[in-house]
Short mmCIF file of C-alpha atoms in Angstrom, two decimals:
data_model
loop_
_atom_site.label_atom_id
_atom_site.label_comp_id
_atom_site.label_asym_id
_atom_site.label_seq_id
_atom_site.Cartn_x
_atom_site.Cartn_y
_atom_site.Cartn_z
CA UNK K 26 -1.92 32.98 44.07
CA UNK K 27 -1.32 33.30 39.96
CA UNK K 28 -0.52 29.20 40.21
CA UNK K 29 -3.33 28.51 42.25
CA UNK K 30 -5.42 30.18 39.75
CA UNK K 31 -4.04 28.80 37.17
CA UNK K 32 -4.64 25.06 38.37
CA UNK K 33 -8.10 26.11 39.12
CA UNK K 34 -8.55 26.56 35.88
CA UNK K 35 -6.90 23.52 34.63
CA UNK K 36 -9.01 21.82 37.00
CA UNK K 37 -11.92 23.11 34.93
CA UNK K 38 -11.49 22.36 31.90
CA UNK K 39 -10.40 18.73 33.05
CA UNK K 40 -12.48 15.72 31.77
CA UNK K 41 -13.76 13.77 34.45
CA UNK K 42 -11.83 10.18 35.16
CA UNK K 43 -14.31 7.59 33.13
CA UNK K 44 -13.81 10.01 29.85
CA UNK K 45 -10.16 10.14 30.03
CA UNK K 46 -10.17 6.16 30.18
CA UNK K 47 -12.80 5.64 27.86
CA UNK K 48 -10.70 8.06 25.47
CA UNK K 49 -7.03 5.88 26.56
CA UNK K 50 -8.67 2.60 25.71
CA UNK K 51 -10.43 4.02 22.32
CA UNK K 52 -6.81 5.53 21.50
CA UNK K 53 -5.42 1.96 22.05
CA UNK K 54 -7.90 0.48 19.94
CA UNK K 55 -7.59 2.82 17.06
CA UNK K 56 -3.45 1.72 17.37
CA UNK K 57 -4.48 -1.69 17.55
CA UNK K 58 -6.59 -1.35 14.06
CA UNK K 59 -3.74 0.61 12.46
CA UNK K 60 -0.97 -1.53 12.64
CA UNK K 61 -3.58 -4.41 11.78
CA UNK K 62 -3.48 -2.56 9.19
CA UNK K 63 -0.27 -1.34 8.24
CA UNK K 64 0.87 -5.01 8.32
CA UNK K 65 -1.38 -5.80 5.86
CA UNK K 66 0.02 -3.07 3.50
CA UNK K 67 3.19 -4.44 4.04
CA UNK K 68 2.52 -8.03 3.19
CA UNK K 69 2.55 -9.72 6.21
CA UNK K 70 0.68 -13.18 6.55
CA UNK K 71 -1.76 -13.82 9.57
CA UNK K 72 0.51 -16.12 10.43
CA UNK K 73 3.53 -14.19 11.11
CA UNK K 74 5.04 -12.90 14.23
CA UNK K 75 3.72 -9.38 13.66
CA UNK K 76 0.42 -10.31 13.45
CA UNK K 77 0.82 -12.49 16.76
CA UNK K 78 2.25 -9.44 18.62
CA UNK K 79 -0.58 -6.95 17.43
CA UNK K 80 -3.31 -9.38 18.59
CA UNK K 81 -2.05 -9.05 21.80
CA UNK K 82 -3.75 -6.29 24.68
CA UNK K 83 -2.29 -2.76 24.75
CA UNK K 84 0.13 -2.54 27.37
CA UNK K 85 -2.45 -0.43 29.47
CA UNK K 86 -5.74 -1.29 27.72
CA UNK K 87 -7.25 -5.04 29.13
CA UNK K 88 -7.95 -7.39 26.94
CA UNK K 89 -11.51 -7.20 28.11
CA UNK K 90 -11.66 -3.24 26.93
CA UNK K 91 -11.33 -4.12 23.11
CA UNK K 92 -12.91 -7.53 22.75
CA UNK K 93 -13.46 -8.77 19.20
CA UNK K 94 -16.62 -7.66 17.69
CA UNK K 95 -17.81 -11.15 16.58
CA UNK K 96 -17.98 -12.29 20.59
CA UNK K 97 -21.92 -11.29 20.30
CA UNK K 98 -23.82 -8.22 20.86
CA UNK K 99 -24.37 -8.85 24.54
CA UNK K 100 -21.50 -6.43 25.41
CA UNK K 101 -21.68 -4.42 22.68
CA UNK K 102 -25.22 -3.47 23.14
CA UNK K 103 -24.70 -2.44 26.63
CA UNK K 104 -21.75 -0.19 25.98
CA UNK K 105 -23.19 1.15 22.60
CA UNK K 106 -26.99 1.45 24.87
CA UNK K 107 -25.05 4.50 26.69
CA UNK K 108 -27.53 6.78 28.71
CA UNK K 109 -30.39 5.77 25.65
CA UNK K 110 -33.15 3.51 26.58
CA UNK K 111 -33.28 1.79 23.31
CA UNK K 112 -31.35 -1.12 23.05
CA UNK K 113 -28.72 -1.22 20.34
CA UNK K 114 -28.15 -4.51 19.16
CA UNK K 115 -26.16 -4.09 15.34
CA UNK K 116 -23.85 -1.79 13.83
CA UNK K 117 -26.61 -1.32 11.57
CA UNK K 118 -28.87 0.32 14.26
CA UNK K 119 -25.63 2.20 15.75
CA UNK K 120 -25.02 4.13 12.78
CA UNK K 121 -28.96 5.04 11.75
CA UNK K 122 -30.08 5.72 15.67
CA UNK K 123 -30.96 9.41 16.10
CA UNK K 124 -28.58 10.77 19.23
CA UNK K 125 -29.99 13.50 21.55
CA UNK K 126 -26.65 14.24 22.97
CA UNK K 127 -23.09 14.49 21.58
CA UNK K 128 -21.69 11.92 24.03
CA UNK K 129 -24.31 9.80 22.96
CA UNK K 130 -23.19 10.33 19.07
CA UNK K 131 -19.45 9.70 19.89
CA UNK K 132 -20.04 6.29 21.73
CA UNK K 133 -22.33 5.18 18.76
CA UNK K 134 -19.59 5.80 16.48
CA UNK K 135 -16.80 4.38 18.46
CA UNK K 136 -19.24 0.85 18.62
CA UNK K 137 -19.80 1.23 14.84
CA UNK K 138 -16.24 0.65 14.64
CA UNK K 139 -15.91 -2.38 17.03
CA UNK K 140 -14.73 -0.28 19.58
CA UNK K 141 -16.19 -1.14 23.31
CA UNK K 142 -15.13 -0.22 26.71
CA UNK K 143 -15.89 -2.79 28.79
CA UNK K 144 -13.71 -2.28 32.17
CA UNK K 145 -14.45 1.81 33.04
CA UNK K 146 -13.15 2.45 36.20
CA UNK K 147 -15.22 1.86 39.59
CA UNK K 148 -17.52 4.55 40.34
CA UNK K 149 -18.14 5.48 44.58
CA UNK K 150 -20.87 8.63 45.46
CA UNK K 151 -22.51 8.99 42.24
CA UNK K 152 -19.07 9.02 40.60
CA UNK K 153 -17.36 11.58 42.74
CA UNK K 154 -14.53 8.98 43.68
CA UNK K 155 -13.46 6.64 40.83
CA UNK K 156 -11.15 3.76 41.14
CA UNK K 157 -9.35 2.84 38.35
CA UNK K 158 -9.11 -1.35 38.82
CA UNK K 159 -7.74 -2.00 35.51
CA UNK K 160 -5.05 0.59 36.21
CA UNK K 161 -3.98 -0.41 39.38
CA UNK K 162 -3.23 -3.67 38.37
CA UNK K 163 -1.35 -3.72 35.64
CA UNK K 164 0.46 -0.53 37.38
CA UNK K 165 1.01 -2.38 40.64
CA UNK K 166 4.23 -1.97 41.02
CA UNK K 167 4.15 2.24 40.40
CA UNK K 168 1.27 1.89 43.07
CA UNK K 169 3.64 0.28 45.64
CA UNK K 170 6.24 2.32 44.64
CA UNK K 171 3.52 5.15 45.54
CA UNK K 172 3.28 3.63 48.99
CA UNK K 173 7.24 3.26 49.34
CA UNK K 174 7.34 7.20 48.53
CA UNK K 175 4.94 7.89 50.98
CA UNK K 176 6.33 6.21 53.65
CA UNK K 177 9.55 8.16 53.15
CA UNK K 178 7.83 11.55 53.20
CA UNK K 179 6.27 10.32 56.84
CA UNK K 180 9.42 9.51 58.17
CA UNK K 181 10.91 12.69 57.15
CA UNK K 182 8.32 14.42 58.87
CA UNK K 183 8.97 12.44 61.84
CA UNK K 184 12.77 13.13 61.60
CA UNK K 185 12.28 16.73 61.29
CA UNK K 186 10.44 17.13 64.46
CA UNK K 187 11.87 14.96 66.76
CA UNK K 188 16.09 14.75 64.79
CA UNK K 189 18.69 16.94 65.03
CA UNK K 190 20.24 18.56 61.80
CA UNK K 191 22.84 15.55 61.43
CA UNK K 192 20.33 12.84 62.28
CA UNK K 193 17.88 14.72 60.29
CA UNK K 194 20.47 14.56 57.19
CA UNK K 195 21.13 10.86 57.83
CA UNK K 196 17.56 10.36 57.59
CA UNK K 197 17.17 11.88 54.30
CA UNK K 198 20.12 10.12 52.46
CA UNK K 199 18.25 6.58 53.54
CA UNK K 200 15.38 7.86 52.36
CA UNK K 201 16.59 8.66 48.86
CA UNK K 202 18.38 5.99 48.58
CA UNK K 203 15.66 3.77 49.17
CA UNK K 204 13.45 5.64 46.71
CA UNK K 205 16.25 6.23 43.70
CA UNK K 206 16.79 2.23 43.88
CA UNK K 207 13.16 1.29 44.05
CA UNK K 208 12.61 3.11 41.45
CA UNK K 209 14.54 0.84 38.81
CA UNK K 210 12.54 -1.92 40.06
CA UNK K 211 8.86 0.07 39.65
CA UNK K 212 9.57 1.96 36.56
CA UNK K 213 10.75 1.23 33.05
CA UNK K 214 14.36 1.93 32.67
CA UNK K 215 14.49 5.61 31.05
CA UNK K 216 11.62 7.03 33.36
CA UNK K 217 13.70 6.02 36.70
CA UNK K 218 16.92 6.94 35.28
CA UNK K 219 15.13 10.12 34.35
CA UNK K 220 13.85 10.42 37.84
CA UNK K 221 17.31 9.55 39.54
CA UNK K 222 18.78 12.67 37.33
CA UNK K 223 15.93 14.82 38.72
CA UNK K 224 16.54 13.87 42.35
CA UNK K 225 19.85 14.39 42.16
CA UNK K 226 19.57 17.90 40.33
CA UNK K 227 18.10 19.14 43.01
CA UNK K 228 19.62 17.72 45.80
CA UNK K 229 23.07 19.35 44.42
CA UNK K 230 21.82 22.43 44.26
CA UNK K 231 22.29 23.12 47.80
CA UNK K 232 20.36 25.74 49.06
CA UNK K 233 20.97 28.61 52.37
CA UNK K 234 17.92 30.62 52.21
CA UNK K 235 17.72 30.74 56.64
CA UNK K 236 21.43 33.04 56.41
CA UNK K 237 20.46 35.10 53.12
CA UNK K 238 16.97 36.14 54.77
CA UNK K 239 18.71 37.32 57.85
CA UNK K 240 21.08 38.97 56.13
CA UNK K 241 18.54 40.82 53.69
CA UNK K 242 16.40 41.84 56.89
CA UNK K 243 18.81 42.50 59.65
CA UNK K 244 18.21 45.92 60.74
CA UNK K 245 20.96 48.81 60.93
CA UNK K 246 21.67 47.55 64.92
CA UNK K 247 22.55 44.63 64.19
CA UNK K 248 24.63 44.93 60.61
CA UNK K 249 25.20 48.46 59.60
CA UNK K 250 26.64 47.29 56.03
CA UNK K 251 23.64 45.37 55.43
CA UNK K 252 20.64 46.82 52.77
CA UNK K 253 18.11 46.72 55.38
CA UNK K 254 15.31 45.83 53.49
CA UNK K 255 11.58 45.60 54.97
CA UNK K 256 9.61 42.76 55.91
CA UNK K 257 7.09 44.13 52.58
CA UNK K 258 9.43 44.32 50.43
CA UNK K 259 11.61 41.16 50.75
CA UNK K 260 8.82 39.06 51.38
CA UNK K 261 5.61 40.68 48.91
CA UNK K 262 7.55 42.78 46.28
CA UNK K 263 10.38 40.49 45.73
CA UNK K 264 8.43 37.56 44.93
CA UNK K 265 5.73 39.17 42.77
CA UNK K 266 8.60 40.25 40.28
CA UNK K 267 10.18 37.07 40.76
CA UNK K 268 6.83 35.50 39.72
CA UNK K 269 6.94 37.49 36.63
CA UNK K 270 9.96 36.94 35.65
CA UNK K 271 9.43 33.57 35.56
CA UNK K 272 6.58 33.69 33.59
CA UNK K 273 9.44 35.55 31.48
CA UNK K 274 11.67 32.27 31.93
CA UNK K 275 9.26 30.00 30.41
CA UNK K 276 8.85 31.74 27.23
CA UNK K 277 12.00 31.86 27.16
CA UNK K 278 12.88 28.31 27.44
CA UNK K 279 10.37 27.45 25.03
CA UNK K 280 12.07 30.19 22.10
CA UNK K 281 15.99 28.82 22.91
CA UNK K 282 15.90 25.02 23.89
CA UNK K 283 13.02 23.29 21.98
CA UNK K 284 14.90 22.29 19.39
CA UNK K 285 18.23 21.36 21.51
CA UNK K 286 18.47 18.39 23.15
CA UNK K 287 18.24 17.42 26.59
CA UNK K 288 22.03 16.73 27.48
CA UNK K 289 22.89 19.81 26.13
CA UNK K 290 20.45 21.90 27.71
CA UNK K 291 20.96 20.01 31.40
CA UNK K 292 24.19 20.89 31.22
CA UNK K 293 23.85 24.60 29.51
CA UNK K 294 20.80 25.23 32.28
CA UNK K 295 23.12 24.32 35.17
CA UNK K 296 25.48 27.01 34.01
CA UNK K 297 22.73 29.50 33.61
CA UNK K 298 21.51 28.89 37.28
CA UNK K 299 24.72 29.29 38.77
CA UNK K 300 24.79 32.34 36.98
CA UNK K 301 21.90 33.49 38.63
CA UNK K 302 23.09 32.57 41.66
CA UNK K 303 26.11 34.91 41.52
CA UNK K 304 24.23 37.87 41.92
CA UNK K 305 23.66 36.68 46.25
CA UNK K 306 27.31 36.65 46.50
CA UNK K 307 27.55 40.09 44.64
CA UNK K 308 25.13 41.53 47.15
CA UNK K 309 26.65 40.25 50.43
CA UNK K 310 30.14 41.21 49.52
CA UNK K 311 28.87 44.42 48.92
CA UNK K 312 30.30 44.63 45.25
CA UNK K 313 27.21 46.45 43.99
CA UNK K 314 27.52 49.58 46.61
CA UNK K 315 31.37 49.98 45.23
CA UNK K 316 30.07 50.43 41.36
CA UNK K 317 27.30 52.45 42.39
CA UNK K 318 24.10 49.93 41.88
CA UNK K 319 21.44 50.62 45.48
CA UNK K 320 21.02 47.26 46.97
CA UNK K 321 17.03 47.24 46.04
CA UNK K 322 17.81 47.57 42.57
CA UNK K 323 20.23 44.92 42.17
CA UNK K 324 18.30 42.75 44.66
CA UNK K 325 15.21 43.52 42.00
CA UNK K 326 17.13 42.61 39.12
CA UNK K 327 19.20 40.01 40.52
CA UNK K 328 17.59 37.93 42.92
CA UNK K 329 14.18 38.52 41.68
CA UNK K 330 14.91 38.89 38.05
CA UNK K 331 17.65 37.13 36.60
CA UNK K 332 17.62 34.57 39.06
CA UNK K 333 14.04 33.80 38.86
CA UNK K 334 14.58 33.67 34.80
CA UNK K 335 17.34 31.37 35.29
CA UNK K 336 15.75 28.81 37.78
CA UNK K 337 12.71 28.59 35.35
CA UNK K 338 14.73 27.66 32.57
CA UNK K 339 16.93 25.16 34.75
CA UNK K 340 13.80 23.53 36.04
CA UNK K 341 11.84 23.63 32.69
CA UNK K 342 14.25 20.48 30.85
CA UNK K 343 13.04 17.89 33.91
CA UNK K 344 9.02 19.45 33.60
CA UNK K 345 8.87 18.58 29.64
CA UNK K 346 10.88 15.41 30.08
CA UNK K 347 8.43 13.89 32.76
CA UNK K 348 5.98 14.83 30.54
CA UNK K 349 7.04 13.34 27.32
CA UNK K 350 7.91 9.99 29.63
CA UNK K 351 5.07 9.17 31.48
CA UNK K 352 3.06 6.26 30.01
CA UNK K 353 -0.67 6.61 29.47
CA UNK K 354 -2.88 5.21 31.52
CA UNK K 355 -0.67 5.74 34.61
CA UNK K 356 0.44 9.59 34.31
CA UNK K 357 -0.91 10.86 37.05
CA UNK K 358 0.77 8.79 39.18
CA UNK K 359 4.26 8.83 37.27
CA UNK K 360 4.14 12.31 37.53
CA UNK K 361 3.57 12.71 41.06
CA UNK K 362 6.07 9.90 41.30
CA UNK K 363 8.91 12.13 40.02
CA UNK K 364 7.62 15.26 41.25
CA UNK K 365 7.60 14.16 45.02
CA UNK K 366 11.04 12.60 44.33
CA UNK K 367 12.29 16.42 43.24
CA UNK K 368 10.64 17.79 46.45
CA UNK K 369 12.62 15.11 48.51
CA UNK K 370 15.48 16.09 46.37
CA UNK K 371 14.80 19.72 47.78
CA UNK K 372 14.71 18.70 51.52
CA UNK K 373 18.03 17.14 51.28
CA UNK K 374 19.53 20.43 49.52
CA UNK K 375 18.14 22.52 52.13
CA UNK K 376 19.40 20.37 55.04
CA UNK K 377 22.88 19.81 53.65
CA UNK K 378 22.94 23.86 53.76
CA UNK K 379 21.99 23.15 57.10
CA UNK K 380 24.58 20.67 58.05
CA UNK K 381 27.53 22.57 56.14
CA UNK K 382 26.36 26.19 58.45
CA UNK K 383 26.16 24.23 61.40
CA UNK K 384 29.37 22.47 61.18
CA UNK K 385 31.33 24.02 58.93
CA UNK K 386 31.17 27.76 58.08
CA UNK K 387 29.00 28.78 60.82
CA UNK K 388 27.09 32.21 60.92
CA UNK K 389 26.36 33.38 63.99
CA UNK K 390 23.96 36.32 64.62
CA UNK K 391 24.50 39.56 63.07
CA UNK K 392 27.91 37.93 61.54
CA UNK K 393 27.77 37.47 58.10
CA UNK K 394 31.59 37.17 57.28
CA UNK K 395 31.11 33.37 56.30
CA UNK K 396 28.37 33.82 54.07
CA UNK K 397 29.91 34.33 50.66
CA UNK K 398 32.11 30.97 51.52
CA UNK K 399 28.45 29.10 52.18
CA UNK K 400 27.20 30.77 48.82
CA UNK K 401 30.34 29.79 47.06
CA UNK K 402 30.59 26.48 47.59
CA UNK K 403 26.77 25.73 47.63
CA UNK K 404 25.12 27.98 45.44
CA UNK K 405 28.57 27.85 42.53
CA UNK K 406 30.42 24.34 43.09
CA UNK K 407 27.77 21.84 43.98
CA UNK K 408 25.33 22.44 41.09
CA UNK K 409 28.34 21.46 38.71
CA UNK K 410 28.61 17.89 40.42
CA UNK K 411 25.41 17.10 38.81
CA UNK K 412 26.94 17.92 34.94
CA UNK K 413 28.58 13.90 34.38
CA UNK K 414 25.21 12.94 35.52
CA UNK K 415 23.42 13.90 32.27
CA UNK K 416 24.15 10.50 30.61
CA UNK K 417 20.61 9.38 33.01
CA UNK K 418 18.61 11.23 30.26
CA UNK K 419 18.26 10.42 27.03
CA UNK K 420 19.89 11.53 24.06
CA UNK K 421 16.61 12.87 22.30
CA UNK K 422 15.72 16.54 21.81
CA UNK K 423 13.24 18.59 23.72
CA UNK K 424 10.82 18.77 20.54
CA UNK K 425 11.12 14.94 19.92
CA UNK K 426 8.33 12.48 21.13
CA UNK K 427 9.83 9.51 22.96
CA UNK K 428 8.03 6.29 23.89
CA UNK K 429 8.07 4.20 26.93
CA UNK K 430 11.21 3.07 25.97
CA UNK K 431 13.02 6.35 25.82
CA UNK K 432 13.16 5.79 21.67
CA UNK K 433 12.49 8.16 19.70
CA UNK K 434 9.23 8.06 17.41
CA UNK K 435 10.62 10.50 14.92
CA UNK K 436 13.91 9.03 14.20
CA UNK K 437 12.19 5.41 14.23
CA UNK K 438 9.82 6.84 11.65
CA UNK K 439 12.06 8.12 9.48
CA UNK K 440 13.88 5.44 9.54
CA UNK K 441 11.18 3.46 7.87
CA UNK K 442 10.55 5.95 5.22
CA UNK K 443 7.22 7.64 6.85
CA UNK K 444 6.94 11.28 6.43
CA UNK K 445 7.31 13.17 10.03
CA UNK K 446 4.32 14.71 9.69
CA UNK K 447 2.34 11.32 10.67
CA UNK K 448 4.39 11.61 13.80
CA UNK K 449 1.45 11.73 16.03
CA UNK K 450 -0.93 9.65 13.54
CA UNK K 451 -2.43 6.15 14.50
CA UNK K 452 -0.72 5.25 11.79
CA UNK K 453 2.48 6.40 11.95
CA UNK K 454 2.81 3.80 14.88
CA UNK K 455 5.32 0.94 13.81
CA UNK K 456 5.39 -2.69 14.87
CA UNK K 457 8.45 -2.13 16.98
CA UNK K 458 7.16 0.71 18.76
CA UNK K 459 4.15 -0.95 19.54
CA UNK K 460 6.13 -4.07 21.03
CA UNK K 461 7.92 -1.31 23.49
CA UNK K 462 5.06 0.04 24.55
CA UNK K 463 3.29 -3.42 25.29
CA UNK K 464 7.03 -4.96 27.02
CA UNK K 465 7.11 -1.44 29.52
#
């Protein structure tokens, strides 16, 4: 309920479609203009290679969004026009026109400075659907990647009604295999290897949630040892303090790891959730009852508590890295790109539990003598498999801005003698950087 409200709000305060690419393509521009710029401060001819790679489009701005301002005031007039019904034909006009509306006064400015949006995206039903042409196309391969990923989600839902649990598993590891390697082929580099890490991070964390919630719940009939704890409470108490305590794990993460870097934390964050995780085997071997702890307390603090704190953290590393990765223009779909790849990741963890309690350790009903094996080796062992896998992220620190290439804008900055505090200026934008982000 809290995320749904929270997302509703987010939702709110989101800018429709057209203003976000209006506001992309005016970003791009204002880039464009300041390494123009900058090359001129730093002596370079019109006819050198710099100024042939800044003349070129942004990588996801068309050439046909920026156009030079000497091509006539045919297009300029209509974008600087707006919603006005006088016709703006000069810079001259733009900047003395009185503007009823602050939309109105942005766009004049933006024209004032050559600045004109000429490909805004496709508007269906008075503009409640919007199709983003420009996007699509230069994206085309993320899009069919997009396809690709949901093809595989269909035909896991198909396996999981009509598989068994080994067919079912067999289904899965095509499936991710398919989408890991198609994923070098749709994405720049550092964003799939990113996304391979975060498939993988999940998929080792195996999880056994069907045996814990029987054990939890069983009542005194059918395991006398067991806590015995009530529908409510395992299922509406539990989770609201879990909730919180994540809330808890977030701040958290933020206070620690900002300034670490993401190898380091990957790797520190694994050990922190299989810390958390050592609390289910304390519980079903019973540990807590012989030092005197009641099994809703430690099932409060432990499960709900320290685990939930512990998960947050461990999950928060991937969340900023997608983040700082995805390339504008396209993050919506890059994002739910890697995010569905983590939820497949999490359907092949759960049925590898499935699999190993099946076939291997098996816990039959009210028999719960296996279980701290299946926690052992899934909840303790399998999340370290994923530690030599941490070389698939890059070497950059949580605080650091990367760009599409996985570089770091700081260090490249610094580097050429710029302050850090222009970090996230037009200007601060090199000629290198921009060639990475026009190549991804």
């Amino acid at each position: 309920m809290a995320i749904t409200f929270i997302f509703a709000l987010n939702w709110y305060q989101e800018h429709p479609n057209f203003t976000e690419r209006e506001e992309d393509a005016y970003i791009a521009f204002k880039e464009k203009r300041a390494l123009e710029l900058q090359c001129v401060r730093d002596g370079v001819d019109e006819g050198g290679n710099v100024i042939d790679l800044v003349t070129k489009p942004h990588a996801h701005q068309d050439s046909k969004a920026t156009p030079d301002p000497t091509n006539g005031d045919g297009a300029r007039s209509r974008y600087c026009q707006g919603d006005s019904e006088e016709h703006v034909k000069t810079e001259e006009d733009v900047l003395t026109q009185p503007c009823s509306r602050s939309s109105e006064c942005e766009r004049q400015r933006r024209c004032a400075e050559g600045f004109i949006f000429q490909s805004p995206p496709h508007r269906w039903c008075n503009g409640l659907v919007e199709y983003n042409a420009d996007a699509l196309r230069e994206n085309w391969r993320i899009f069919a990647y997009s396809c690709i990923m949901t093809a595989a989600v269909l035909t896991m839902t198909v396996g999981t009604i009509f598989a068994n649990a080994m067919g079912l598993l067999l289904i899965l590891v095509i499936v991710s295999t398919i989408c890991c390697a198609t994923s070098f082929w749709a994405l720049p580099l550092v964003i799939a290897k990113a996304n391979v890490f975060g498939y993988l991070a999940v998929a080792a964390d195996v999880t056994v949630w069907g045996p814990m919630y029987s054990f939890f719940v069983a009542t005194p009939e059918c395991y006398p040892e067991g806590p015995h704890f009530s529908f409510t409470f395992y299922s509406t108490i539990g989770p609201i303090v879990g909730n919180i305590a994540g809330i808890l794990g977030v701040n958290a993460f933020n206070y620690l790891f900002r300034m670490q870097r993401y190898r380091y934390v990957f790797v520190l964050t694994t050990f922190i959730n299989i810390f958390g995780n050592i609390f289910d085997i304390i519980i079903v071997k019973r540990w807590n009852r012989a030092i005197g702890i009641p099994d809703h307390a430690m099932y409060l603090f432990g499960n709900a508590v320290v685990y939930d704190v512990c998960y947050m953290i461990a999950w928060m590393p991937m969340i900023v890295l997608i983040s700082r990765l995805c390339p504008r223009g396209s993050e919506s779909m890059v994002f739910a790109i890697m995010s569905g790849l983590r939820t497949i990741g999490q359907t092949t963890a759960a049925q590898i539990g499935t699999v190993i309690i099946e076939f291997g350790w098996t816990v039959p009903t009210c028999d719960f003598s296996n279980l701290p094996m299946i926690l052992l080796v899934c909840r303790i062992l399998c999340p370290l498999l994923v530690i030599p896998l941490v070389f698939l992220v890059p070497n950059a620190r949580i605080c650091d801005d990367l760009g599409i290439d996985g570089q770091i804008i700081r260090a490249q900055m610094e580097k050429k003698g710029r302050p850090a505090s222009e970090e996230n200026t037009p200007n601060s934008l090199d000629a290198e950087q921009y060639k990475h982000r026009q190549s991804a």
